Amino acid sequence: MTTSEISAGSLIREWRARRRMSQLDLAMEADISQRHLSFVESGRAQPSREMVLHLAEQLSIPLRQRNQLLLAAGFAPSFSEKQLSDAALAPAMAAVETVLRGHEPFPALAVDRHWNLVSANAAIAPFLADVSEPSLLAPPVNVLRLSLHPGGVAPRIVNLAEWRAHLLERLKHAIGDPVLIELERELRAYPSGLKSARPAPVEPSGIVHPLRLAHGDQVLSFISTITVFGTPLDVTLSELAIESFFPADEQTRSTLVRLAKERAERS
């Protein structure tokens, strides 16, 4: 079904259900009457452009889907969708590179909405040395495929079942994107590392799911954060994310510092 065949009201109702909000909840957040919201959702009232954007803001709808909502309501999209190479995005891309470089000697990478690699810092390189399937490193490099493919990083992930479950959980937020739906189907077909694909039980003292990666005779342990632009007005920029990995123990920290010094000495 195309966007033109879907009503704005049905999309608002769908997003409201996804956010687990009642009509009354959304009406109160938007400072409108529940009756008016009911009329909008049922198609008995045609929302203005301002009302569409106002409801989208209350529902925290991503910019790409806000454009789709506007189209369904009969309005032109509000948010641009530039290429990452566009000159208008140059300041933002420079900021991304600053964050990546500033995170060294710890690994960090930037990905687009389909988890394709946009950029990465030098600390990533040593962990890709044992990738046995060269096609996984051919652009565009999909970070999730590279992580879970048996010819990629997966054989070195000590807690593969746990990390796999964590990455697949992220894809549940794909919101109908056919590329991500197909990617999830592909990733689920990869070996899980165990007969059962269930993640290992979380330790009572744990605070996050770590990534535990074999490196020589060591096991490096990482925790990660995701950074996005706070007030984007461009669809492409809003979907750009930086994942930064931090050492979860002293052994990992000291190893990363040593590897950084070795790279500097070789350059």
C-alpha positions as a Python dict, from the first residue, in 0.01 Angstrom:
ca = {
    (1, 'M'): (0, 0, 0),
    (2, 'T'): (144, 340, -99),
    (3, 'T'): (155, 646, 125),
    (4, 'S'): (-120, 809, -83),
    (5, 'E'): (-351, 515, -4),
    (6, 'I'): (-295, 545, 372),
    (7, 'S'): (-478, 814, 563),
    (8, 'A'): (-299, 1049, 798),
    (9, 'G'): (-542, 951, 1071),
    (10, 'S'): (-462, 582, 1044),
    (11, 'L'): (-89, 657, 1058),
    (12, 'I'): (-136, 871, 1369),
    (13, 'R'): (-339, 592, 1528),
    (14, 'E'): (-69, 339, 1436),
    (15, 'W'): (206, 551, 1590),
    (16, 'R'): (-3, 617, 1899),
    (17, 'A'): (-44, 241, 1944),
    (18, 'R'): (328, 190, 1889),
    (19, 'R'): (401, 445, 2161),
    (20, 'R'): (143, 274, 2385),
    (21, 'M'): (-56, 592, 2433),
    (22, 'S'): (-432, 613, 2464),
    (23, 'Q'): (-628, 875, 2273),
    (24, 'L'): (-668, 1064, 2598),
    (25, 'D'): (-293, 1047, 2667),
    (26, 'L'): (-205, 1191, 2326),
    (27, 'A'): (-480, 1452, 2338),
    (28, 'M'): (-353, 1578, 2672),
    (29, 'E'): (8, 1585, 2551),
    (30, 'A'): (-96, 1772, 2236),
    (31, 'D'): (-332, 2005, 2428),
    (32, 'I'): (-630, 1923, 2206),
    (33, 'S'): (-962, 1757, 2282),
    (34, 'Q'): (-992, 1381, 2269),
    (35, 'R'): (-1295, 1431, 2044),
    (36, 'H'): (-1091, 1623, 1788),
    (37, 'L'): (-815, 1360, 1794),
    (38, 'S'): (-1076, 1087, 1747),
    (39, 'F'): (-1214, 1271, 1444),
    (40, 'V'): (-863, 1307, 1297),
    (41, 'E'): (-784, 938, 1344),
    (42, 'S'): (-1116, 827, 1198),
    (43, 'G'): (-1087, 1061, 898),
    (44, 'R'): (-1389, 1271, 998),
    (45, 'A'): (-1162, 1574, 1041),
    (46, 'Q'): (-876, 1678, 813),
    (47, 'P'): (-575, 1794, 1020),
    (48, 'S'): (-385, 2106, 920),
    (49, 'R'): (-15, 2089, 835),
    (50, 'E'): (64, 2242, 1174),
    (51, 'M'): (-151, 1984, 1354),
    (52, 'V'): (18, 1696, 1169),
    (53, 'L'): (362, 1821, 1273),
    (54, 'H'): (244, 1892, 1627),
    (55, 'L'): (108, 1539, 1675),
    (56, 'A'): (421, 1393, 1515),
    (57, 'E'): (632, 1582, 1768),
    (58, 'Q'): (427, 1451, 2062),
    (59, 'L'): (465, 1097, 1927),
    (60, 'S'): (842, 1135, 1863),
    (61, 'I'): (795, 1017, 1506),
    (62, 'P'): (1125, 1004, 1309),
    (63, 'L'): (1171, 1267, 1039),
    (64, 'R'): (1142, 1021, 750),
    (65, 'Q'): (805, 904, 878),
    (66, 'R'): (696, 1264, 947),
    (67, 'N'): (741, 1333, 577),
    (68, 'Q'): (531, 1025, 498),
    (69, 'L'): (264, 1146, 740),
    (70, 'L'): (256, 1488, 572),
    (71, 'L'): (219, 1326, 230),
    (72, 'A'): (-67, 1112, 357),
    (73, 'A'): (-236, 1430, 483),
    (74, 'G'): (-198, 1594, 141),
    (75, 'F'): (96, 1821, 224),
    (76, 'A'): (449, 1848, 87),
    (77, 'P'): (731, 1702, 302),
    (78, 'S'): (893, 1945, 548),
    (79, 'F'): (1230, 1780, 594),
    (80, 'S'): (1506, 1757, 335),
    (81, 'E'): (1691, 1434, 257),
    (82, 'K'): (2040, 1521, 142),
    (83, 'Q'): (2331, 1295, 55),
    (84, 'L'): (2602, 1271, 320),
    (85, 'S'): (2839, 1425, 65),
    (86, 'D'): (2619, 1735, 27),
    (87, 'A'): (2801, 2057, 115),
    (88, 'A'): (2518, 2156, 348),
    (89, 'L'): (2599, 1858, 571),
    (90, 'A'): (2974, 1929, 577),
    (91, 'P'): (2972, 2090, 926),
    (92, 'A'): (2781, 1793, 1068),
    (93, 'M'): (3011, 1540, 902),
    (94, 'A'): (3312, 1731, 1035),
    (95, 'A'): (3159, 1702, 1382),
    (96, 'V'): (3123, 1325, 1332),
    (97, 'E'): (3490, 1295, 1240),
    (98, 'T'): (3588, 1503, 1542),
    (99, 'V'): (3393, 1270, 1771),
    (100, 'L'): (3544, 959, 1611),
    (101, 'R'): (3902, 1086, 1633),
    (102, 'G'): (3850, 1223, 1982),
    (103, 'H'): (3738, 881, 2105),
    (104, 'E'): (4073, 718, 2021),
    (105, 'P'): (4240, 502, 2144),
    (106, 'F'): (3899, 341, 2183),
    (107, 'P'): (3693, 219, 1884),
    (108, 'A'): (3408, 424, 1740),
    (109, 'L'): (3215, 417, 1414),
    (110, 'A'): (2933, 602, 1239),
    (111, 'V'): (2652, 423, 1054),
    (112, 'D'): (2354, 523, 840),
    (113, 'R'): (1995, 407, 880),
    (114, 'H'): (2069, 69, 722),
    (115, 'W'): (2371, 13, 947),
    (116, 'N'): (2613, 74, 661),
    (117, 'L'): (2949, 209, 772),
    (118, 'V'): (2993, 580, 709),
    (119, 'S'): (3321, 630, 892),
    (120, 'A'): (3532, 479, 1170),
    (121, 'N'): (3839, 572, 1368),
    (122, 'A'): (4176, 396, 1356),
    (123, 'A'): (4104, 193, 1669),
    (124, 'I'): (3858, -23, 1472),
    (125, 'A'): (4119, -160, 1230),
    (126, 'P'): (4296, -418, 1453),
    (127, 'F'): (3968, -596, 1523),
    (128, 'L'): (3896, -655, 1154),
    (129, 'A'): (4227, -824, 1078),
    (130, 'D'): (4092, -1180, 1098),
    (131, 'V'): (3782, -1134, 882),
    (132, 'S'): (3793, -1435, 648),
    (133, 'E'): (3524, -1325, 400),
    (134, 'P'): (3666, -1030, 198),
    (135, 'S'): (3327, -934, 54),
    (136, 'L'): (3215, -826, 402),
    (137, 'L'): (3472, -545, 390),
    (138, 'A'): (3373, -425, 42),
    (139, 'P'): (3177, -98, 46),
    (140, 'P'): (2912, -49, 155),
    (141, 'V'): (3018, -235, 470),
    (142, 'N'): (2715, -337, 672),
    (143, 'V'): (2820, -334, 1036),
    (144, 'L'): (2557, -582, 1156),
    (145, 'R'): (2633, -830, 878),
    (146, 'L'): (3006, -795, 943),
    (147, 'S'): (2950, -854, 1315),
    (148, 'L'): (2736, -1168, 1291),
    (149, 'H'): (2848, -1336, 968),
    (150, 'P'): (3051, -1657, 1032),
    (151, 'G'): (3317, -1519, 799),
    (152, 'G'): (3324, -1186, 981),
    (153, 'V'): (3384, -1087, 1341),
    (154, 'A'): (3142, -1347, 1486),
    (155, 'P'): (3401, -1625, 1545),
    (156, 'R'): (3589, -1388, 1777),
    (157, 'I'): (3286, -1275, 1978),
    (158, 'V'): (3307, -1478, 2298),
    (159, 'N'): (2947, -1404, 2403),
    (160, 'L'): (2805, -1436, 2050),
    (161, 'A'): (2456, -1557, 2149),
    (162, 'E'): (2413, -1264, 2388),
    (163, 'W'): (2552, -1004, 2148),
    (164, 'R'): (2353, -1146, 1857),
    (165, 'A'): (2030, -1117, 2057),
    (166, 'H'): (2123, -757, 2145),
    (167, 'L'): (2181, -659, 1781),
    (168, 'L'): (1865, -831, 1658),
    (169, 'E'): (1667, -646, 1924),
    (170, 'R'): (1784, -320, 1769),
    (171, 'L'): (1636, -422, 1435),
    (172, 'K'): (1289, -447, 1589),
    (173, 'H'): (1277, -68, 1552),
    (174, 'A'): (1306, -96, 1172),
    (175, 'I'): (948, 43, 1134),
    (176, 'G'): (864, -134, 811),
    (177, 'D'): (1188, -58, 626),
    (178, 'P'): (1214, -341, 369),
    (179, 'V'): (1595, -327, 364),
    (180, 'L'): (1616, -375, 741),
    (181, 'I'): (1344, -641, 741),
    (182, 'E'): (1543, -841, 486),
    (183, 'L'): (1866, -780, 680),
    (184, 'E'): (1706, -911, 999),
    (185, 'R'): (1589, -1223, 814),
    (186, 'E'): (1943, -1277, 685),
    (187, 'L'): (2106, -1225, 1026),
    (188, 'R'): (1868, -1464, 1200),
    (189, 'A'): (1981, -1737, 959),
    (190, 'Y'): (2344, -1705, 1072),
    (191, 'P'): (2480, -1944, 1336),
    (192, 'S'): (2410, -1817, 1686),
    (193, 'G'): (2723, -1963, 1844),
    (194, 'L'): (2519, -2203, 2059),
    (195, 'K'): (2261, -2475, 2000),
    (196, 'S'): (2015, -2241, 2167),
    (197, 'A'): (2005, -1882, 2046),
    (198, 'R'): (1905, -1754, 2388),
    (199, 'P'): (2144, -1500, 2536),
    (200, 'A'): (2335, -1590, 2849),
    (201, 'P'): (2169, -1489, 3178),
    (202, 'V'): (2251, -1137, 3287),
    (203, 'E'): (2483, -1128, 3587),
    (204, 'P'): (2322, -967, 3894),
    (205, 'S'): (2608, -717, 3914),
    (206, 'G'): (2595, -634, 3541),
    (207, 'I'): (2493, -288, 3423),
    (208, 'V'): (2491, -333, 3041),
    (209, 'H'): (2531, -606, 2781),
    (210, 'P'): (2907, -612, 2706),
    (211, 'L'): (3079, -709, 2384),
    (212, 'R'): (3348, -963, 2467),
    (213, 'L'): (3598, -1003, 2185),
    (214, 'A'): (3887, -1250, 2157),
    (215, 'H'): (4213, -1077, 2068),
    (216, 'G'): (4513, -1307, 2062),
    (217, 'D'): (4523, -1482, 2397),
    (218, 'Q'): (4314, -1209, 2561),
    (219, 'V'): (3944, -1134, 2584),
    (220, 'L'): (3865, -766, 2545),
    (221, 'S'): (3543, -641, 2702),
    (222, 'F'): (3350, -333, 2583),
    (223, 'I'): (3044, -134, 2670),
    (224, 'S'): (2898, 100, 2409),
    (225, 'T'): (2694, 415, 2367),
    (226, 'I'): (2492, 548, 2072),
    (227, 'T'): (2509, 919, 1984),
    (228, 'V'): (2272, 1099, 1745),
    (229, 'F'): (2229, 1462, 1647),
    (230, 'G'): (2000, 1635, 1892),
    (231, 'T'): (1802, 1873, 1669),
    (232, 'P'): (1833, 1757, 1306),
    (233, 'L'): (1614, 1904, 1031),
    (234, 'D'): (1743, 1672, 758),
    (235, 'V'): (1624, 1312, 730),
    (236, 'T'): (1967, 1170, 645),
    (237, 'L'): (2135, 1349, 932),
    (238, 'S'): (1865, 1239, 1176),
    (239, 'E'): (1936, 876, 1089),
    (240, 'L'): (2312, 899, 1134),
    (241, 'A'): (2439, 735, 1454),
    (242, 'I'): (2780, 708, 1621),
    (243, 'E'): (2853, 398, 1827),
    (244, 'S'): (3140, 445, 2071),
    (245, 'F'): (3300, 152, 2249),
    (246, 'F'): (3454, 194, 2592),
    (247, 'P'): (3677, -51, 2781),
    (248, 'A'): (3482, -241, 3044),
    (249, 'D'): (3794, -338, 3239),
    (250, 'E'): (4155, -231, 3292),
    (251, 'Q'): (4301, -506, 3074),
    (252, 'T'): (4099, -386, 2775),
    (253, 'R'): (4193, -24, 2837),
    (254, 'S'): (4565, -95, 2861),
    (255, 'T'): (4558, -316, 2549),
    (256, 'L'): (4386, -45, 2343),
    (257, 'V'): (4636, 216, 2461),
    (258, 'R'): (4923, -16, 2365),
    (259, 'L'): (4777, -85, 2020),
    (260, 'A'): (4738, 289, 1961),
    (261, 'K'): (5103, 349, 2049),
    (262, 'E'): (5210, 72, 1809),
    (263, 'R'): (5008, 230, 1528),
    (264, 'A'): (5164, 568, 1597),
    (265, 'E'): (5515, 420, 1589),
    (266, 'R'): (5448, 255, 1251),
    (267, 'S'): (5310, 573, 1093),
}
